[in-house]
């Protein structure tokens, strides 16, 4: 069985690897996250990060864990965070207890856990278009098929989003949606969940920048799972922490699928401190919303078509300028925005709400590009 | 479609949830990690944590990231760590470059990624018994079947471990093994990998406490993936950081399956600082090995049958005392060890090598329990 030489073995394996790697993995390209330059001076408005540093209480909590030491495994259930979150959410969801919450290594981890719990090879996942492009990757990795329903022109969901279908095992709805920043009202989400033959994830990654949310629906319909992240509104994209709220019988199934220690000791402590500091959140949110309004108005005055946003970004395109060209021109002078081109929908630019200074610099650079 | 009342909806869903959750997930119990008491004064010798605090350079690196801020997403490729690891491993694996390395949120994350890359619903995963009980959970979650080969009495692998089998897509070998602490020599691992019809994971979680490793085999056989963690030898179980070394064509497939930002900014910086401090590792390793020898000798003098360990724990049983009873008696007075009972194998106690003081206290408590 020993091959003649390492290079012979290598050639043999390259041939065989096509056979050994699951066909769905071979076929996929993999999810490409927004550019994350590790250095250089960019005005970074491409991945919906919060432009402000997190609450100083987060740093203090992380420092305390460092003092205690990192040699022990973390609490596999992230109990401290779940208890604190119950205090925060009990006004909107009086039934909530820690058994209604599962924590994850970012809400991407939560979405992965949910997919693996409900969706088998050959099953179907439904989501709208255009939306979070990760949903396609989750389906590809799981060997599932996708059923994509285009948003209507007013950014409401089409009737087919709610319709039964063979092998449909999970529906995903980013709400507020990316890239549009639009929101489907809770009453409409409740109707969709009732009609669907499968569980519905309401992905509320951006909900702290919106006027409403779907949390209360979790008590009324066990098919609804609300996922959230601390990456955006708590300025903790670097920490990786998210969670899902669902009824306890659902959480207990999801808990079987997560890695035992999926949240580290630093992120549990940091996330708990972050949600304790609601004064920080209120102040940060107010700043982002004020800049969002200013950015939207300025873009419109430059001729862009902008969607009213309930998130920390603005989706726009210019009737007389190519979005891809604008993206490249901006990048060449150190401004990163997100260029997106969705099949059966079209292209546009998604611009993260930065600081006032960043948005002013961005607009100053953008202006001459349009002439 | 709207149900008459929330409670009617609830009953309906509880019935339906059996239908919606994947049958393999419903059927499984979920992996139970070792007890992690969040408080209380235990002598904790049950989950193979390092008893000493990590290198002080780790804390400094984490502090620097906190100063820079956590609002940005981390480097999805953990480039700084991979470059540093190449410097560390190039003596053993001259071909290595960052393209040979994928980082994960602990090596559990790595094992999950590998399973999802190679194993589909209904496929077969092979591993020896007794070994890391997580392997069964990985198979259960993926909807795969398991093919378990019992170790021989000298802790070598039986011939059937290498034999072809229909639908066999992945073999897993903890080396050093848990709970035995024994090691399969690299030459034997090379032969097994050549004979197997599928990739082989060599799970080297404990390898820094051993006299040898299988890293060099990665250059010779593309079917071999070596996984490691910083949880044990670098005293960073709380940080969650692990990696796999494999040939680049394998790494590029695994990379499609990982969550984009599976390692957070703090853990990347902390892990990089940890492997930079090899003087710390050498000193810590020497302390653990000295205590391991002392613990083994003392247990044997108390009549225990102990396996010679190449890891940071000792597997033992007493010919005249029930292991489960000893576990309970020890726990009742504040000493946690790991009681394990493996199907088709039997039971025993796995005792983590603590500090000299912890081991002295443990032995002082153990002694009267035997009389």
PDB file of N, CA, C and O in Angstrom, chain A residues 37 40-47 49 330-331 333-337 351-352 354-355 357-365, chain B residues 72:
ATOM      1  N   UNK A  37      -9.328  44.505   5.463  1.00  0.00           N
ATOM      2  CA  UNK A  37      -7.901  44.818   5.348  1.00  0.00           C
ATOM      3  C   UNK A  37      -7.256  44.842   6.721  1.00  0.00           C
ATOM      4  O   UNK A  37      -7.775  45.463   7.650  1.00  0.00           O
ATOM      5  N   UNK A  40      -3.258  49.356   6.801  1.00  0.00           N
ATOM      6  CA  UNK A  40      -3.600  50.387   5.833  1.00  0.00           C
ATOM      7  C   UNK A  40      -4.648  51.316   6.417  1.00  0.00           C
ATOM      8  O   UNK A  40      -5.293  51.005   7.413  1.00  0.00           O
ATOM      9  N   UNK A  41      -4.800  52.468   5.786  1.00  0.00           N
ATOM     10  CA  UNK A  41      -5.742  53.457   6.316  1.00  0.00           C
ATOM     11  C   UNK A  41      -6.962  53.533   5.420  1.00  0.00           C
ATOM     12  O   UNK A  41      -6.996  54.284   4.449  1.00  0.00           O
ATOM     13  N   UNK A  42      -7.937  52.737   5.720  1.00  0.00           N
ATOM     14  CA  UNK A  42      -9.182  52.761   4.978  1.00  0.00           C
ATOM     15  C   UNK A  42     -10.265  53.458   5.796  1.00  0.00           C
ATOM     16  O   UNK A  42     -10.284  53.355   7.026  1.00  0.00           O
ATOM     17  N   UNK A  43     -11.149  54.154   5.090  1.00  0.00           N
ATOM     18  CA  UNK A  43     -12.437  54.490   5.696  1.00  0.00           C
ATOM     19  C   UNK A  43     -13.328  53.301   5.408  1.00  0.00           C
ATOM     20  O   UNK A  43     -13.699  53.044   4.264  1.00  0.00           O
ATOM     21  N   UNK A  44     -13.636  52.532   6.434  1.00  0.00           N
ATOM     22  CA  UNK A  44     -14.207  51.204   6.247  1.00  0.00           C
ATOM     23  C   UNK A  44     -15.713  51.251   6.455  1.00  0.00           C
ATOM     24  O   UNK A  44     -16.200  51.278   7.588  1.00  0.00           O
ATOM     25  N   UNK A  45     -16.446  51.288   5.357  1.00  0.00           N
ATOM     26  CA  UNK A  45     -17.906  51.392   5.406  1.00  0.00           C
ATOM     27  C   UNK A  45     -18.531  50.213   4.666  1.00  0.00           C
ATOM     28  O   UNK A  45     -19.556  50.351   4.014  1.00  0.00           O
ATOM     29  N   UNK A  46     -17.903  49.022   4.794  1.00  0.00           N
ATOM     30  CA  UNK A  46     -18.330  47.894   3.955  1.00  0.00           C
ATOM     31  C   UNK A  46     -18.897  46.694   4.708  1.00  0.00           C
ATOM     32  O   UNK A  46     -19.490  45.819   4.090  1.00  0.00           O
ATOM     33  N   UNK A  47     -18.714  46.592   6.026  1.00  0.00           N
ATOM     34  CA  UNK A  47     -19.184  45.369   6.703  1.00  0.00           C
ATOM     35  C   UNK A  47     -20.054  45.670   7.919  1.00  0.00           C
ATOM     36  O   UNK A  47     -20.194  44.835   8.813  1.00  0.00           O
ATOM     37  N   UNK A  49     -19.885  47.345  10.537  1.00  0.00           N
ATOM     38  CA  UNK A  49     -19.372  47.429  11.902  1.00  0.00           C
ATOM     39  C   UNK A  49     -19.784  48.763  12.511  1.00  0.00           C
ATOM     40  O   UNK A  49     -20.020  49.746  11.817  1.00  0.00           O
ATOM     41  N   UNK A 330     -13.929  54.383  -5.337  1.00  0.00           N
ATOM     42  CA  UNK A 330     -13.825  54.698  -3.907  1.00  0.00           C
ATOM     43  C   UNK A 330     -12.697  53.898  -3.256  1.00  0.00           C
ATOM     44  O   UNK A 330     -11.907  54.429  -2.480  1.00  0.00           O
ATOM     45  N   UNK A 331     -12.598  52.631  -3.609  1.00  0.00           N
ATOM     46  CA  UNK A 331     -11.565  51.796  -3.009  1.00  0.00           C
ATOM     47  C   UNK A 331     -10.172  52.308  -3.381  1.00  0.00           C
ATOM     48  O   UNK A 331      -9.246  52.278  -2.544  1.00  0.00           O
ATOM     49  N   UNK A 333      -9.149  55.154  -3.623  1.00  0.00           N
ATOM     50  CA  UNK A 333      -8.719  56.288  -2.790  1.00  0.00           C
ATOM     51  C   UNK A 333      -8.974  56.012  -1.300  1.00  0.00           C
ATOM     52  O   UNK A 333      -9.040  56.936  -0.487  1.00  0.00           O
ATOM     53  N   UNK A 334      -9.117  54.711  -0.940  1.00  0.00           N
ATOM     54  CA  UNK A 334      -9.106  54.352   0.470  1.00  0.00           C
ATOM     55  C   UNK A 334     -10.457  54.335   1.157  1.00  0.00           C
ATOM     56  O   UNK A 334     -10.524  54.354   2.387  1.00  0.00           O
ATOM     57  N   UNK A 335     -11.546  54.282   0.388  1.00  0.00           N
ATOM     58  CA  UNK A 335     -12.866  54.160   0.998  1.00  0.00           C
ATOM     59  C   UNK A 335     -13.474  52.821   0.591  1.00  0.00           C
ATOM     60  O   UNK A 335     -13.674  52.558  -0.599  1.00  0.00           O
ATOM     61  N   UNK A 336     -13.755  51.972   1.570  1.00  0.00           N
ATOM     62  CA  UNK A 336     -14.371  50.673   1.285  1.00  0.00           C
ATOM     63  C   UNK A 336     -15.865  50.743   1.547  1.00  0.00           C
ATOM     64  O   UNK A 336     -16.290  51.030   2.664  1.00  0.00           O
ATOM     65  N   UNK A 337     -16.659  50.518   0.490  1.00  0.00           N
ATOM     66  CA  UNK A 337     -18.093  50.296   0.669  1.00  0.00           C
ATOM     67  C   UNK A 337     -18.384  48.903   0.110  1.00  0.00           C
ATOM     68  O   UNK A 337     -17.500  48.255  -0.453  1.00  0.00           O
ATOM     69  N   UNK A 351     -23.773  51.057   2.139  1.00  0.00           N
ATOM     70  CA  UNK A 351     -22.823  51.942   2.816  1.00  0.00           C
ATOM     71  C   UNK A 351     -23.114  51.939   4.313  1.00  0.00           C
ATOM     72  O   UNK A 351     -24.206  52.323   4.763  1.00  0.00           O
ATOM     73  N   UNK A 352     -22.142  51.475   5.076  1.00  0.00           N
ATOM     74  CA  UNK A 352     -22.296  51.430   6.527  1.00  0.00           C
ATOM     75  C   UNK A 352     -22.297  52.840   7.105  1.00  0.00           C
ATOM     76  O   UNK A 352     -21.540  53.710   6.657  1.00  0.00           O
ATOM     77  N   UNK A 354     -20.978  55.268   9.352  1.00  0.00           N
ATOM     78  CA  UNK A 354     -19.784  55.449  10.168  1.00  0.00           C
ATOM     79  C   UNK A 354     -19.953  56.595  11.144  1.00  0.00           C
ATOM     80  O   UNK A 354     -21.074  56.980  11.499  1.00  0.00           O
ATOM     81  N   UNK A 355     -18.836  57.127  11.581  1.00  0.00           N
ATOM     82  CA  UNK A 355     -18.882  58.362  12.387  1.00  0.00           C
ATOM     83  C   UNK A 355     -19.236  59.534  11.470  1.00  0.00           C
ATOM     84  O   UNK A 355     -19.151  59.437  10.240  1.00  0.00           O
ATOM     85  N   UNK A 357     -17.445  62.123  11.018  1.00  0.00           N
ATOM     86  CA  UNK A 357     -16.227  62.465  10.291  1.00  0.00           C
ATOM     87  C   UNK A 357     -15.999  61.543   9.095  1.00  0.00           C
ATOM     88  O   UNK A 357     -15.614  61.980   8.012  1.00  0.00           O
ATOM     89  N   UNK A 358     -16.241  60.245   9.318  1.00  0.00           N
ATOM     90  CA  UNK A 358     -16.054  59.294   8.217  1.00  0.00           C
ATOM     91  C   UNK A 358     -17.032  59.564   7.081  1.00  0.00           C
ATOM     92  O   UNK A 358     -16.659  59.525   5.904  1.00  0.00           O
ATOM     93  N   UNK A 359     -18.283  59.858   7.442  1.00  0.00           N
ATOM     94  CA  UNK A 359     -19.295  60.082   6.410  1.00  0.00           C
ATOM     95  C   UNK A 359     -19.002  61.383   5.668  1.00  0.00           C
ATOM     96  O   UNK A 359     -19.155  61.469   4.439  1.00  0.00           O
ATOM     97  N   UNK A 360     -18.534  62.373   6.407  1.00  0.00           N
ATOM     98  CA  UNK A 360     -18.165  63.642   5.752  1.00  0.00           C
ATOM     99  C   UNK A 360     -17.020  63.411   4.762  1.00  0.00           C
ATOM    100  O   UNK A 360     -17.053  63.893   3.621  1.00  0.00           O
ATOM    101  N   UNK A 361     -16.012  62.649   5.184  1.00  0.00           N
ATOM    102  CA  UNK A 361     -14.880  62.361   4.287  1.00  0.00           C
ATOM    103  C   UNK A 361     -15.340  61.561   3.077  1.00  0.00           C
ATOM    104  O   UNK A 361     -14.931  61.827   1.934  1.00  0.00           O
ATOM    105  N   UNK A 362     -16.206  60.576   3.330  1.00  0.00           N
ATOM    106  CA  UNK A 362     -16.743  59.751   2.238  1.00  0.00           C
ATOM    107  C   UNK A 362     -17.479  60.608   1.216  1.00  0.00           C
ATOM    108  O   UNK A 362     -17.258  60.501   0.001  1.00  0.00           O
ATOM    109  N   UNK A 363     -18.333  61.493   1.710  1.00  0.00           N
ATOM    110  CA  UNK A 363     -19.122  62.333   0.801  1.00  0.00           C
ATOM    111  C   UNK A 363     -18.226  63.296   0.025  1.00  0.00           C
ATOM    112  O   UNK A 363     -18.447  63.554  -1.163  1.00  0.00           O
ATOM    113  N   UNK A 364     -17.188  63.778   0.688  1.00  0.00           N
ATOM    114  CA  UNK A 364     -16.258  64.690   0.014  1.00  0.00           C
ATOM    115  C   UNK A 364     -15.511  63.985  -1.114  1.00  0.00           C
ATOM    116  O   UNK A 364     -15.204  64.579  -2.152  1.00  0.00           O
ATOM    117  N   UNK A 365     -15.224  62.707  -0.916  1.00  0.00           N
ATOM    118  CA  UNK A 365     -14.551  61.926  -1.957  1.00  0.00           C
ATOM    119  C   UNK A 365     -15.540  61.527  -3.052  1.00  0.00           C
ATOM    120  O   UNK A 365     -15.216  61.500  -4.241  1.00  0.00           O
TER     121      UNK A 365
ATOM    122  N   UNK B  72     -14.315  46.046  15.124  1.00  0.00           N
ATOM    123  CA  UNK B  72     -14.072  45.485  13.791  1.00  0.00           C
ATOM    124  C   UNK B  72     -14.138  43.962  13.825  1.00  0.00           C
ATOM    125  O   UNK B  72     -13.749  43.333  14.807  1.00  0.00           O
TER     126      UNK B  72
END
